[in-house]
Amino acid sequence: MRGEHRHELRELAETIFADARSRASASETGFDAGLWTTLEQAGLARLTLPEAAGGSGGSLTDLAVVLEAAGAYAARVPLVETDLLAGWLAHAAGLEVPAGPLTAATAELTIQPTGDGATVSGTLPRVPWARAATAIVVLAGDRVLVLPPAAVEITEGSNVAEEPRDTVTVADVTLGPGAVAAAPDGATARLGLRAALGRTLLLAGAARGALAESVRYAGERVQFGRPIGRFQAIQQQLALAAAEVAAVAAASAAAARTAAADGFGADTTAFAVAAAKARASEAAGVVARIAHQVHGAIGFTREHALRLVTTRLWAWRDEDGSEASWNDELGARALAAGGEGLWPLVTGAP
């Protein structure tokens, strides 16, 4: 029954994101308000949050299906930030989860207690989707803060995919008791793993999207009297890209299953997420390179849909931990496990 449910969820997500993509120009950037409204109406915007927090009570494996589809169609909405990060952090801290699209940040801020609230100052660099968010949920040391965008200064910025990565300046903002709470245990590590898993699932989708565009184009582009997809050199490159896409899909799905079963506080989850993000970041460059080699110069134009997924591959491979940083984490955990603990660590066996 779960397999049937997952299949129906995948069909729903693919339909929603494909429809949004078909209605938008390849040159459009910024928040897609229409898509967000559709996701909220379908119960996908806060899929893993409990119903008491305004969510749908779904599982991480359900969310994995939705995020992979979002990556494949370059969806311009803060799904990871709203559901996996800001929504979870606010709810775990016992705060009311604000309505609408949310974003999250981790930063060192100056916090002065004022009764049951606090006065806050500081700077939050490169906050995803800050300009579109109804609230910014911040993990500041041992405190969780909910900042209203109207009370802060937002300087717009972007990553290479032109997704919002804004600087938020907080100058003596006073927050009431409903916007300040103690951070849950292990919040920093768990938030980092959640962000990395979400980014990995988006990378898996973007890699699939780049491969699909390349296979389609190779079947349509005629050179020397036949489609270029019939040339052995093109076939070999597409096969290599397909292998990378399959590897990332397997690693990201395994990480999501492990997190769903063991929780983000488990060593098994930390290892699985680290391995998946490192593998996805490695594959991102390979898949993007092959996709542009197959397309030639046309794939680099602003009007071409390929740009939407390849620029995200380039941007996301370094966000929420690069390939090198997560490989360092894997190495440290393997050394700490020692000879006897390495096999159980890798396989998850007791």
mmCIF file of C-alpha atoms in Angstrom:
data_model
loop_
_atom_site.group_PDB
_atom_site.id
_atom_site.type_symbol
_atom_site.label_atom_id
_atom_site.label_comp_id
_atom_site.label_asym_id
_atom_site.label_seq_id
_atom_site.Cartn_x
_atom_site.Cartn_y
_atom_site.Cartn_z
ATOM 1 C CA MET A 1 0.000 0.000 0.000
ATOM 2 C CA ARG A 2 2.878 2.336 0.763
ATOM 3 C CA GLY A 3 4.282 1.723 -2.716
ATOM 4 C CA GLU A 4 0.958 2.700 -4.280
ATOM 5 C CA HIS A 5 0.790 5.798 -2.085
ATOM 6 C CA ARG A 6 4.315 6.799 -3.076
ATOM 7 C CA HIS A 7 3.499 6.325 -6.767
ATOM 8 C CA GLU A 8 0.412 8.530 -6.500
ATOM 9 C CA LEU A 9 2.384 11.172 -4.615
ATOM 10 C CA ARG A 10 5.082 11.157 -7.293
ATOM 11 C CA GLU A 11 2.486 11.580 -10.038
ATOM 12 C CA LEU A 12 0.874 14.475 -8.171
ATOM 13 C CA ALA A 13 4.179 16.242 -7.543
ATOM 14 C CA GLU A 14 5.406 15.736 -11.102
ATOM 15 C CA THR A 15 2.136 17.102 -12.496
ATOM 16 C CA ILE A 16 2.203 20.194 -10.277
ATOM 17 C CA PHE A 17 5.840 21.074 -10.957
ATOM 18 C CA ALA A 18 5.657 20.285 -14.679
ATOM 19 C CA ASP A 19 2.584 22.494 -15.044
ATOM 20 C CA ALA A 20 4.280 25.358 -13.212
ATOM 21 C CA ARG A 21 7.371 24.948 -15.384
ATOM 22 C CA SER A 22 5.344 24.978 -18.602
ATOM 23 C CA ARG A 23 3.663 28.258 -17.629
ATOM 24 C CA ALA A 24 6.900 30.082 -16.837
ATOM 25 C CA SER A 25 9.550 31.521 -19.105
ATOM 26 C CA ALA A 26 13.041 30.070 -18.740
ATOM 27 C CA SER A 27 14.269 33.581 -17.944
ATOM 28 C CA GLU A 28 11.951 34.069 -14.944
ATOM 29 C CA THR A 29 13.522 34.224 -11.496
ATOM 30 C CA GLY A 30 12.318 34.733 -7.950
ATOM 31 C CA PHE A 31 9.471 33.276 -5.943
ATOM 32 C CA ASP A 32 6.666 31.496 -7.832
ATOM 33 C CA ALA A 33 3.640 32.559 -5.781
ATOM 34 C CA GLY A 34 1.191 30.633 -7.955
ATOM 35 C CA LEU A 35 3.103 27.381 -7.513
ATOM 36 C CA TRP A 36 3.322 27.940 -3.765
ATOM 37 C CA THR A 37 -0.448 28.393 -3.518
ATOM 38 C CA THR A 38 -0.961 25.139 -5.423
ATOM 39 C CA LEU A 39 1.458 23.290 -3.134
ATOM 40 C CA GLU A 40 -0.336 24.570 -0.047
ATOM 41 C CA GLN A 41 -3.708 23.537 -1.442
ATOM 42 C CA ALA A 42 -2.334 20.065 -2.234
ATOM 43 C CA GLY A 43 -0.840 19.674 1.242
ATOM 44 C CA LEU A 44 2.740 19.493 -0.058
ATOM 45 C CA ALA A 45 4.153 22.780 1.267
ATOM 46 C CA ARG A 46 4.525 21.450 4.851
ATOM 47 C CA LEU A 47 4.440 17.765 4.182
ATOM 48 C CA THR A 48 6.397 16.433 7.181
ATOM 49 C CA LEU A 49 5.132 18.851 9.826
ATOM 50 C CA PRO A 50 2.450 17.423 12.129
ATOM 51 C CA GLU A 51 -1.122 18.494 11.560
ATOM 52 C CA ALA A 52 -1.082 20.404 14.858
ATOM 53 C CA ALA A 53 1.644 22.623 13.369
ATOM 54 C CA GLY A 54 -0.247 23.211 10.135
ATOM 55 C CA GLY A 55 1.404 20.356 8.264
ATOM 56 C CA SER A 56 0.251 17.177 6.550
ATOM 57 C CA GLY A 57 1.897 14.651 8.871
ATOM 58 C CA GLY A 58 3.804 12.955 6.050
ATOM 59 C CA SER A 59 7.095 11.094 6.256
ATOM 60 C CA LEU A 60 10.600 12.014 5.141
ATOM 61 C CA THR A 61 10.358 9.416 2.391
ATOM 62 C CA ASP A 62 7.220 11.164 1.166
ATOM 63 C CA LEU A 63 9.053 14.474 1.156
ATOM 64 C CA ALA A 64 11.951 12.897 -0.726
ATOM 65 C CA VAL A 65 9.590 12.180 -3.632
ATOM 66 C CA VAL A 66 8.363 15.781 -3.687
ATOM 67 C CA LEU A 67 11.802 17.398 -3.396
ATOM 68 C CA GLU A 68 13.273 15.227 -6.137
ATOM 69 C CA ALA A 69 10.466 16.345 -8.464
ATOM 70 C CA ALA A 70 10.967 19.975 -7.405
ATOM 71 C CA GLY A 71 14.646 19.747 -8.339
ATOM 72 C CA ALA A 72 13.896 18.150 -11.693
ATOM 73 C CA TYR A 73 11.621 21.038 -12.691
ATOM 74 C CA ALA A 74 13.674 23.830 -11.058
ATOM 75 C CA ALA A 75 10.777 24.857 -8.824
ATOM 76 C CA ARG A 76 11.123 28.422 -7.529
ATOM 77 C CA VAL A 77 9.772 27.839 -4.017
ATOM 78 C CA PRO A 78 11.374 27.372 -0.552
ATOM 79 C CA LEU A 79 10.158 23.843 0.155
ATOM 80 C CA VAL A 80 13.247 22.691 2.033
ATOM 81 C CA GLU A 81 13.414 25.910 4.023
ATOM 82 C CA THR A 82 9.734 25.902 4.998
ATOM 83 C CA ASP A 83 9.219 22.230 5.832
ATOM 84 C CA LEU A 84 12.534 20.632 6.778
ATOM 85 C CA LEU A 85 14.198 23.668 8.383
ATOM 86 C CA ALA A 86 12.151 26.651 9.603
ATOM 87 C CA GLY A 87 8.945 24.755 10.257
ATOM 88 C CA TRP A 88 10.706 21.958 12.110
ATOM 89 C CA LEU A 89 12.883 24.343 14.142
ATOM 90 C CA ALA A 90 9.993 26.540 15.281
ATOM 91 C CA HIS A 91 7.810 23.547 16.158
ATOM 92 C CA ALA A 92 10.622 21.714 17.969
ATOM 93 C CA ALA A 93 11.256 24.842 20.049
ATOM 94 C CA GLY A 94 7.596 24.998 21.042
ATOM 95 C CA LEU A 95 6.817 28.091 18.979
ATOM 96 C CA GLU A 96 3.839 28.560 16.708
ATOM 97 C CA VAL A 97 4.801 27.870 13.097
ATOM 98 C CA PRO A 98 3.976 30.971 11.016
ATOM 99 C CA ALA A 99 1.823 30.602 7.925
ATOM 100 C CA GLY A 100 3.172 31.055 4.398
ATOM 101 C CA PRO A 101 6.625 30.421 2.929
ATOM 102 C CA LEU A 102 9.393 30.397 5.541
ATOM 103 C CA THR A 103 13.150 30.416 5.643
ATOM 104 C CA ALA A 104 15.780 29.531 8.243
ATOM 105 C CA ALA A 105 19.250 30.672 9.216
ATOM 106 C CA THR A 106 21.955 29.909 11.753
ATOM 107 C CA ALA A 107 23.917 32.898 13.037
ATOM 108 C CA GLU A 108 25.634 34.545 15.986
ATOM 109 C CA LEU A 109 23.383 37.402 17.080
ATOM 110 C CA THR A 110 23.463 39.807 19.996
ATOM 111 C CA ILE A 111 20.477 38.946 22.188
ATOM 112 C CA GLN A 112 19.427 41.108 25.128
ATOM 113 C CA PRO A 113 16.633 39.579 27.258
ATOM 114 C CA THR A 114 13.647 41.873 27.848
ATOM 115 C CA GLY A 115 11.243 40.181 30.221
ATOM 116 C CA ASP A 116 9.842 37.183 28.376
ATOM 117 C CA GLY A 117 11.187 38.435 25.030
ATOM 118 C CA ALA A 118 14.441 39.794 23.682
ATOM 119 C CA THR A 119 16.042 42.598 21.684
ATOM 120 C CA VAL A 120 18.117 41.229 18.811
ATOM 121 C CA SER A 121 20.874 42.664 16.604
ATOM 122 C CA GLY A 122 23.226 41.217 14.005
ATOM 123 C CA THR A 123 23.582 40.119 10.395
ATOM 124 C CA LEU A 124 22.375 36.981 8.644
ATOM 125 C CA PRO A 125 24.335 36.374 5.394
ATOM 126 C CA ARG A 126 22.982 34.552 2.346
ATOM 127 C CA VAL A 127 19.563 33.641 3.712
ATOM 128 C CA PRO A 128 17.622 31.621 1.110
ATOM 129 C CA TRP A 129 14.352 33.201 -0.018
ATOM 130 C CA ALA A 130 14.377 35.874 2.712
ATOM 131 C CA ARG A 131 12.615 38.426 0.510
ATOM 132 C CA ALA A 132 9.713 36.009 -0.095
ATOM 133 C CA ALA A 133 9.365 34.655 3.448
ATOM 134 C CA THR A 134 6.603 35.540 5.880
ATOM 135 C CA ALA A 135 9.024 34.780 8.731
ATOM 136 C CA ILE A 136 12.717 34.009 9.240
ATOM 137 C CA VAL A 137 13.362 31.337 11.874
ATOM 138 C CA VAL A 138 16.861 31.744 13.300
ATOM 139 C CA LEU A 139 18.945 29.375 15.400
ATOM 140 C CA ALA A 140 21.121 31.760 17.412
ATOM 141 C CA GLY A 141 23.198 29.753 19.874
ATOM 142 C CA ASP A 142 20.824 28.285 22.455
ATOM 143 C CA ARG A 143 17.845 30.335 21.267
ATOM 144 C CA VAL A 144 15.331 30.044 18.452
ATOM 145 C CA LEU A 145 13.999 33.356 17.148
ATOM 146 C CA VAL A 146 11.169 34.112 14.736
ATOM 147 C CA LEU A 147 11.934 37.355 12.909
ATOM 148 C CA PRO A 148 9.230 39.225 10.962
ATOM 149 C CA PRO A 149 10.634 40.468 7.615
ATOM 150 C CA ALA A 150 9.005 43.870 8.156
ATOM 151 C CA ALA A 151 11.278 44.455 11.160
ATOM 152 C CA VAL A 152 14.573 43.750 9.393
ATOM 153 C CA GLU A 153 16.498 45.126 6.429
ATOM 154 C CA ILE A 154 16.860 42.751 3.483
ATOM 155 C CA THR A 155 19.598 43.299 0.901
ATOM 156 C CA GLU A 156 18.896 41.152 -2.126
ATOM 157 C CA GLY A 157 21.489 38.694 -3.390
ATOM 158 C CA SER A 158 21.468 35.456 -5.357
ATOM 159 C CA ASN A 159 23.381 32.288 -6.161
ATOM 160 C CA VAL A 160 24.530 31.329 -9.644
ATOM 161 C CA ALA A 161 21.057 29.904 -10.360
ATOM 162 C CA GLU A 162 19.535 33.320 -9.502
ATOM 163 C CA GLU A 163 17.764 31.925 -6.460
ATOM 164 C CA PRO A 164 17.443 34.491 -3.637
ATOM 165 C CA ARG A 165 20.339 34.418 -1.164
ATOM 166 C CA ASP A 166 19.745 37.617 0.779
ATOM 167 C CA THR A 167 21.597 39.467 3.520
ATOM 168 C CA VAL A 168 19.342 40.203 6.504
ATOM 169 C CA THR A 169 20.353 43.014 8.862
ATOM 170 C CA VAL A 170 18.736 42.971 12.305
ATOM 171 C CA ALA A 171 19.041 46.256 14.213
ATOM 172 C CA ASP A 172 17.640 46.252 17.761
ATOM 173 C CA VAL A 173 14.529 44.282 16.858
ATOM 174 C CA THR A 174 12.331 43.576 19.880
ATOM 175 C CA LEU A 175 10.662 40.169 19.952
ATOM 176 C CA GLY A 176 7.837 39.086 22.239
ATOM 177 C CA PRO A 177 7.634 35.781 24.170
ATOM 178 C CA GLY A 178 5.901 34.058 21.260
ATOM 179 C CA ALA A 179 8.938 34.661 19.045
ATOM 180 C CA VAL A 180 11.743 33.508 21.376
ATOM 181 C CA ALA A 181 12.357 30.053 22.838
ATOM 182 C CA ALA A 182 15.115 27.728 23.983
ATOM 183 C CA ALA A 183 16.636 25.703 21.140
ATOM 184 C CA PRO A 184 15.965 21.946 21.154
ATOM 185 C CA ASP A 185 18.819 19.609 22.076
ATOM 186 C CA GLY A 186 21.304 19.069 19.254
ATOM 187 C CA ALA A 187 19.583 21.683 17.100
ATOM 188 C CA THR A 188 22.719 22.831 15.271
ATOM 189 C CA ALA A 189 23.755 19.366 14.103
ATOM 190 C CA ARG A 190 20.228 18.292 13.254
ATOM 191 C CA LEU A 191 19.484 21.452 11.317
ATOM 192 C CA GLY A 192 22.700 20.982 9.320
ATOM 193 C CA LEU A 193 21.800 17.395 8.454
ATOM 194 C CA ARG A 194 18.270 18.378 7.494
ATOM 195 C CA ALA A 195 19.568 21.099 5.185
ATOM 196 C CA ALA A 196 22.096 18.729 3.595
ATOM 197 C CA LEU A 197 19.476 16.031 3.023
ATOM 198 C CA GLY A 198 17.073 18.510 1.466
ATOM 199 C CA ARG A 199 19.778 19.873 -0.816
ATOM 200 C CA THR A 200 20.809 16.348 -1.800
ATOM 201 C CA LEU A 201 17.282 15.449 -2.838
ATOM 202 C CA LEU A 202 17.023 18.628 -4.902
ATOM 203 C CA LEU A 203 20.369 17.784 -6.533
ATOM 204 C CA ALA A 204 19.093 14.310 -7.388
ATOM 205 C CA GLY A 205 16.122 15.864 -9.144
ATOM 206 C CA ALA A 206 18.167 18.489 -10.980
ATOM 207 C CA ALA A 207 20.554 15.797 -12.230
ATOM 208 C CA ARG A 208 17.599 13.789 -13.511
ATOM 209 C CA GLY A 209 16.199 16.879 -15.182
ATOM 210 C CA ALA A 210 19.506 17.643 -16.915
ATOM 211 C CA LEU A 211 19.761 14.072 -18.191
ATOM 212 C CA ALA A 212 16.182 14.108 -19.477
ATOM 213 C CA GLU A 213 16.807 17.370 -21.363
ATOM 214 C CA SER A 214 19.978 15.916 -22.877
ATOM 215 C CA VAL A 215 18.388 12.643 -23.993
ATOM 216 C CA ARG A 216 15.490 14.540 -25.563
ATOM 217 C CA TYR A 217 17.795 16.953 -27.384
ATOM 218 C CA ALA A 218 20.076 14.151 -28.595
ATOM 219 C CA GLY A 219 17.054 12.472 -30.165
ATOM 220 C CA GLU A 220 15.912 15.669 -31.916
ATOM 221 C CA ARG A 221 19.169 17.295 -33.070
ATOM 222 C CA VAL A 222 20.128 15.992 -36.516
ATOM 223 C CA GLN A 223 23.750 16.120 -37.666
ATOM 224 C CA PHE A 224 25.217 14.425 -40.753
ATOM 225 C CA GLY A 225 21.817 13.014 -41.616
ATOM 226 C CA ARG A 226 20.912 11.369 -38.290
ATOM 227 C CA PRO A 227 20.113 12.314 -34.681
ATOM 228 C CA ILE A 228 23.254 12.939 -32.643
ATOM 229 C CA GLY A 229 21.966 10.423 -30.096
ATOM 230 C CA ARG A 230 22.908 7.666 -32.541
ATOM 231 C CA PHE A 231 26.590 8.567 -32.416
ATOM 232 C CA GLN A 232 28.589 6.317 -30.128
ATOM 233 C CA ALA A 233 30.460 9.189 -28.471
ATOM 234 C CA ILE A 234 27.176 10.856 -27.467
ATOM 235 C CA GLN A 235 25.733 7.537 -26.282
ATOM 236 C CA GLN A 236 28.766 6.919 -24.074
ATOM 237 C CA GLN A 237 28.529 10.348 -22.488
ATOM 238 C CA LEU A 238 24.802 9.991 -21.848
ATOM 239 C CA ALA A 239 25.406 6.550 -20.319
ATOM 240 C CA LEU A 240 27.997 8.068 -17.989
ATOM 241 C CA ALA A 241 25.556 10.809 -16.968
ATOM 242 C CA ALA A 242 22.823 8.213 -16.413
ATOM 243 C CA ALA A 243 25.117 6.253 -14.099
ATOM 244 C CA GLU A 244 25.783 9.409 -12.068
ATOM 245 C CA VAL A 245 22.056 10.162 -11.861
ATOM 246 C CA ALA A 246 21.322 6.611 -10.691
ATOM 247 C CA ALA A 247 24.045 6.770 -8.044
ATOM 248 C CA VAL A 248 22.724 10.042 -6.633
ATOM 249 C CA ALA A 249 19.139 8.775 -6.661
ATOM 250 C CA ALA A 250 20.155 5.657 -4.728
ATOM 251 C CA ALA A 251 22.267 7.568 -2.196
ATOM 252 C CA SER A 252 19.669 10.282 -1.558
ATOM 253 C CA ALA A 253 16.816 7.778 -1.219
ATOM 254 C CA ALA A 254 18.875 5.686 1.217
ATOM 255 C CA ALA A 255 19.671 8.759 3.307
ATOM 256 C CA ALA A 256 15.994 9.735 3.447
ATOM 257 C CA ARG A 257 14.991 6.200 4.503
ATOM 258 C CA THR A 258 17.672 6.135 7.188
ATOM 259 C CA ALA A 259 16.631 9.529 8.553
ATOM 260 C CA ALA A 260 12.981 8.454 8.565
ATOM 261 C CA ALA A 261 13.786 5.244 10.447
ATOM 262 C CA ASP A 262 16.485 6.397 12.873
ATOM 263 C CA GLY A 263 15.970 10.159 13.230
ATOM 264 C CA PHE A 264 18.421 12.994 12.657
ATOM 265 C CA GLY A 265 20.123 12.425 15.993
ATOM 266 C CA ALA A 266 21.427 8.981 15.009
ATOM 267 C CA ASP A 267 24.988 8.291 13.854
ATOM 268 C CA THR A 268 23.589 6.160 11.026
ATOM 269 C CA THR A 269 21.680 9.155 9.678
ATOM 270 C CA ALA A 270 24.690 11.455 9.948
ATOM 271 C CA PHE A 271 26.796 8.964 7.987
ATOM 272 C CA ALA A 272 24.125 8.343 5.334
ATOM 273 C CA VAL A 273 23.444 12.046 4.781
ATOM 274 C CA ALA A 274 27.161 12.867 4.599
ATOM 275 C CA ALA A 275 27.716 10.117 2.011
ATOM 276 C CA ALA A 276 24.693 11.188 -0.038
ATOM 277 C CA LYS A 277 25.560 14.900 -0.102
ATOM 278 C CA ALA A 278 29.206 14.185 -1.001
ATOM 279 C CA ARG A 279 28.116 11.863 -3.813
ATOM 280 C CA ALA A 280 25.504 14.296 -5.105
ATOM 281 C CA SER A 281 27.955 17.206 -5.127
ATOM 282 C CA GLU A 282 30.477 15.094 -7.016
ATOM 283 C CA ALA A 283 27.917 14.020 -9.599
ATOM 284 C CA ALA A 284 26.571 17.540 -10.110
ATOM 285 C CA GLY A 285 29.620 18.741 -11.997
ATOM 286 C CA VAL A 286 29.811 15.616 -14.158
ATOM 287 C CA VAL A 287 26.149 15.683 -15.174
ATOM 288 C CA ALA A 288 26.155 19.429 -15.889
ATOM 289 C CA ARG A 289 29.310 19.133 -18.008
ATOM 290 C CA ILE A 290 27.939 16.273 -20.110
ATOM 291 C CA ALA A 291 24.563 17.991 -20.540
ATOM 292 C CA HIS A 292 26.213 21.117 -21.944
ATOM 293 C CA GLN A 293 28.563 19.095 -24.142
ATOM 294 C CA VAL A 294 25.559 17.340 -25.688
ATOM 295 C CA HIS A 295 23.653 20.595 -26.207
ATOM 296 C CA GLY A 296 26.579 22.676 -27.433
ATOM 297 C CA ALA A 297 26.317 26.451 -27.294
ATOM 298 C CA ILE A 298 22.515 26.518 -27.258
ATOM 299 C CA GLY A 299 22.401 25.055 -23.753
ATOM 300 C CA PHE A 300 24.137 28.110 -22.308
ATOM 301 C CA THR A 301 21.580 30.617 -23.562
ATOM 302 C CA ARG A 302 19.318 32.295 -21.021
ATOM 303 C CA GLU A 303 16.177 31.223 -22.863
ATOM 304 C CA HIS A 304 17.038 27.492 -22.822
ATOM 305 C CA ALA A 305 15.512 25.288 -20.107
ATOM 306 C CA LEU A 306 18.751 23.359 -19.591
ATOM 307 C CA ARG A 307 20.250 26.374 -17.848
ATOM 308 C CA LEU A 308 17.649 26.140 -15.101
ATOM 309 C CA VAL A 309 18.833 22.747 -13.873
ATOM 310 C CA THR A 310 22.559 22.993 -14.583
ATOM 311 C CA THR A 311 22.978 26.311 -12.780
ATOM 312 C CA ARG A 312 21.215 24.733 -9.816
ATOM 313 C CA LEU A 313 23.583 21.770 -9.969
ATOM 314 C CA TRP A 314 26.534 24.195 -9.830
ATOM 315 C CA ALA A 315 25.012 26.249 -7.009
ATOM 316 C CA TRP A 316 23.639 23.439 -4.852
ATOM 317 C CA ARG A 317 26.765 21.252 -4.951
ATOM 318 C CA ASP A 318 28.486 23.738 -2.598
ATOM 319 C CA GLU A 319 25.484 24.810 -0.525
ATOM 320 C CA ASP A 320 24.830 23.108 2.836
ATOM 321 C CA GLY A 321 28.279 21.547 2.737
ATOM 322 C CA SER A 322 30.547 20.894 -0.230
ATOM 323 C CA GLU A 323 31.782 17.537 -1.516
ATOM 324 C CA ALA A 324 35.103 18.097 0.279
ATOM 325 C CA SER A 325 33.564 19.036 3.627
ATOM 326 C CA TRP A 326 31.237 16.034 3.707
ATOM 327 C CA ASN A 327 34.032 13.694 2.612
ATOM 328 C CA ASP A 328 36.068 15.038 5.526
ATOM 329 C CA GLU A 329 33.146 14.196 7.805
ATOM 330 C CA LEU A 330 32.939 10.685 6.377
ATOM 331 C CA GLY A 331 36.664 10.155 6.872
ATOM 332 C CA ALA A 332 36.527 11.352 10.464
ATOM 333 C CA ARG A 333 33.627 9.039 11.260
ATOM 334 C CA ALA A 334 35.331 6.069 9.614
ATOM 335 C CA LEU A 335 38.522 6.660 11.607
ATOM 336 C CA ALA A 336 36.556 7.051 14.826
ATOM 337 C CA ALA A 337 34.704 3.777 14.177
ATOM 338 C CA GLY A 338 37.939 1.830 13.817
ATOM 339 C CA GLY A 339 38.412 -1.510 12.123
ATOM 340 C CA GLU A 340 35.672 -3.346 13.998
ATOM 341 C CA GLY A 341 33.127 -0.553 13.710
ATOM 342 C CA LEU A 342 33.610 0.363 10.048
ATOM 343 C CA TRP A 343 31.455 -2.379 8.522
ATOM 344 C CA PRO A 344 28.438 -1.739 10.804
ATOM 345 C CA LEU A 345 28.852 1.990 10.148
ATOM 346 C CA VAL A 346 28.757 1.539 6.371
ATOM 347 C CA THR A 347 25.997 -1.088 6.241
ATOM 348 C CA GLY A 348 23.880 0.039 9.191
ATOM 349 C CA ALA A 349 24.016 -3.506 10.556
ATOM 350 C CA PRO A 350 24.075 -3.938 14.368
#
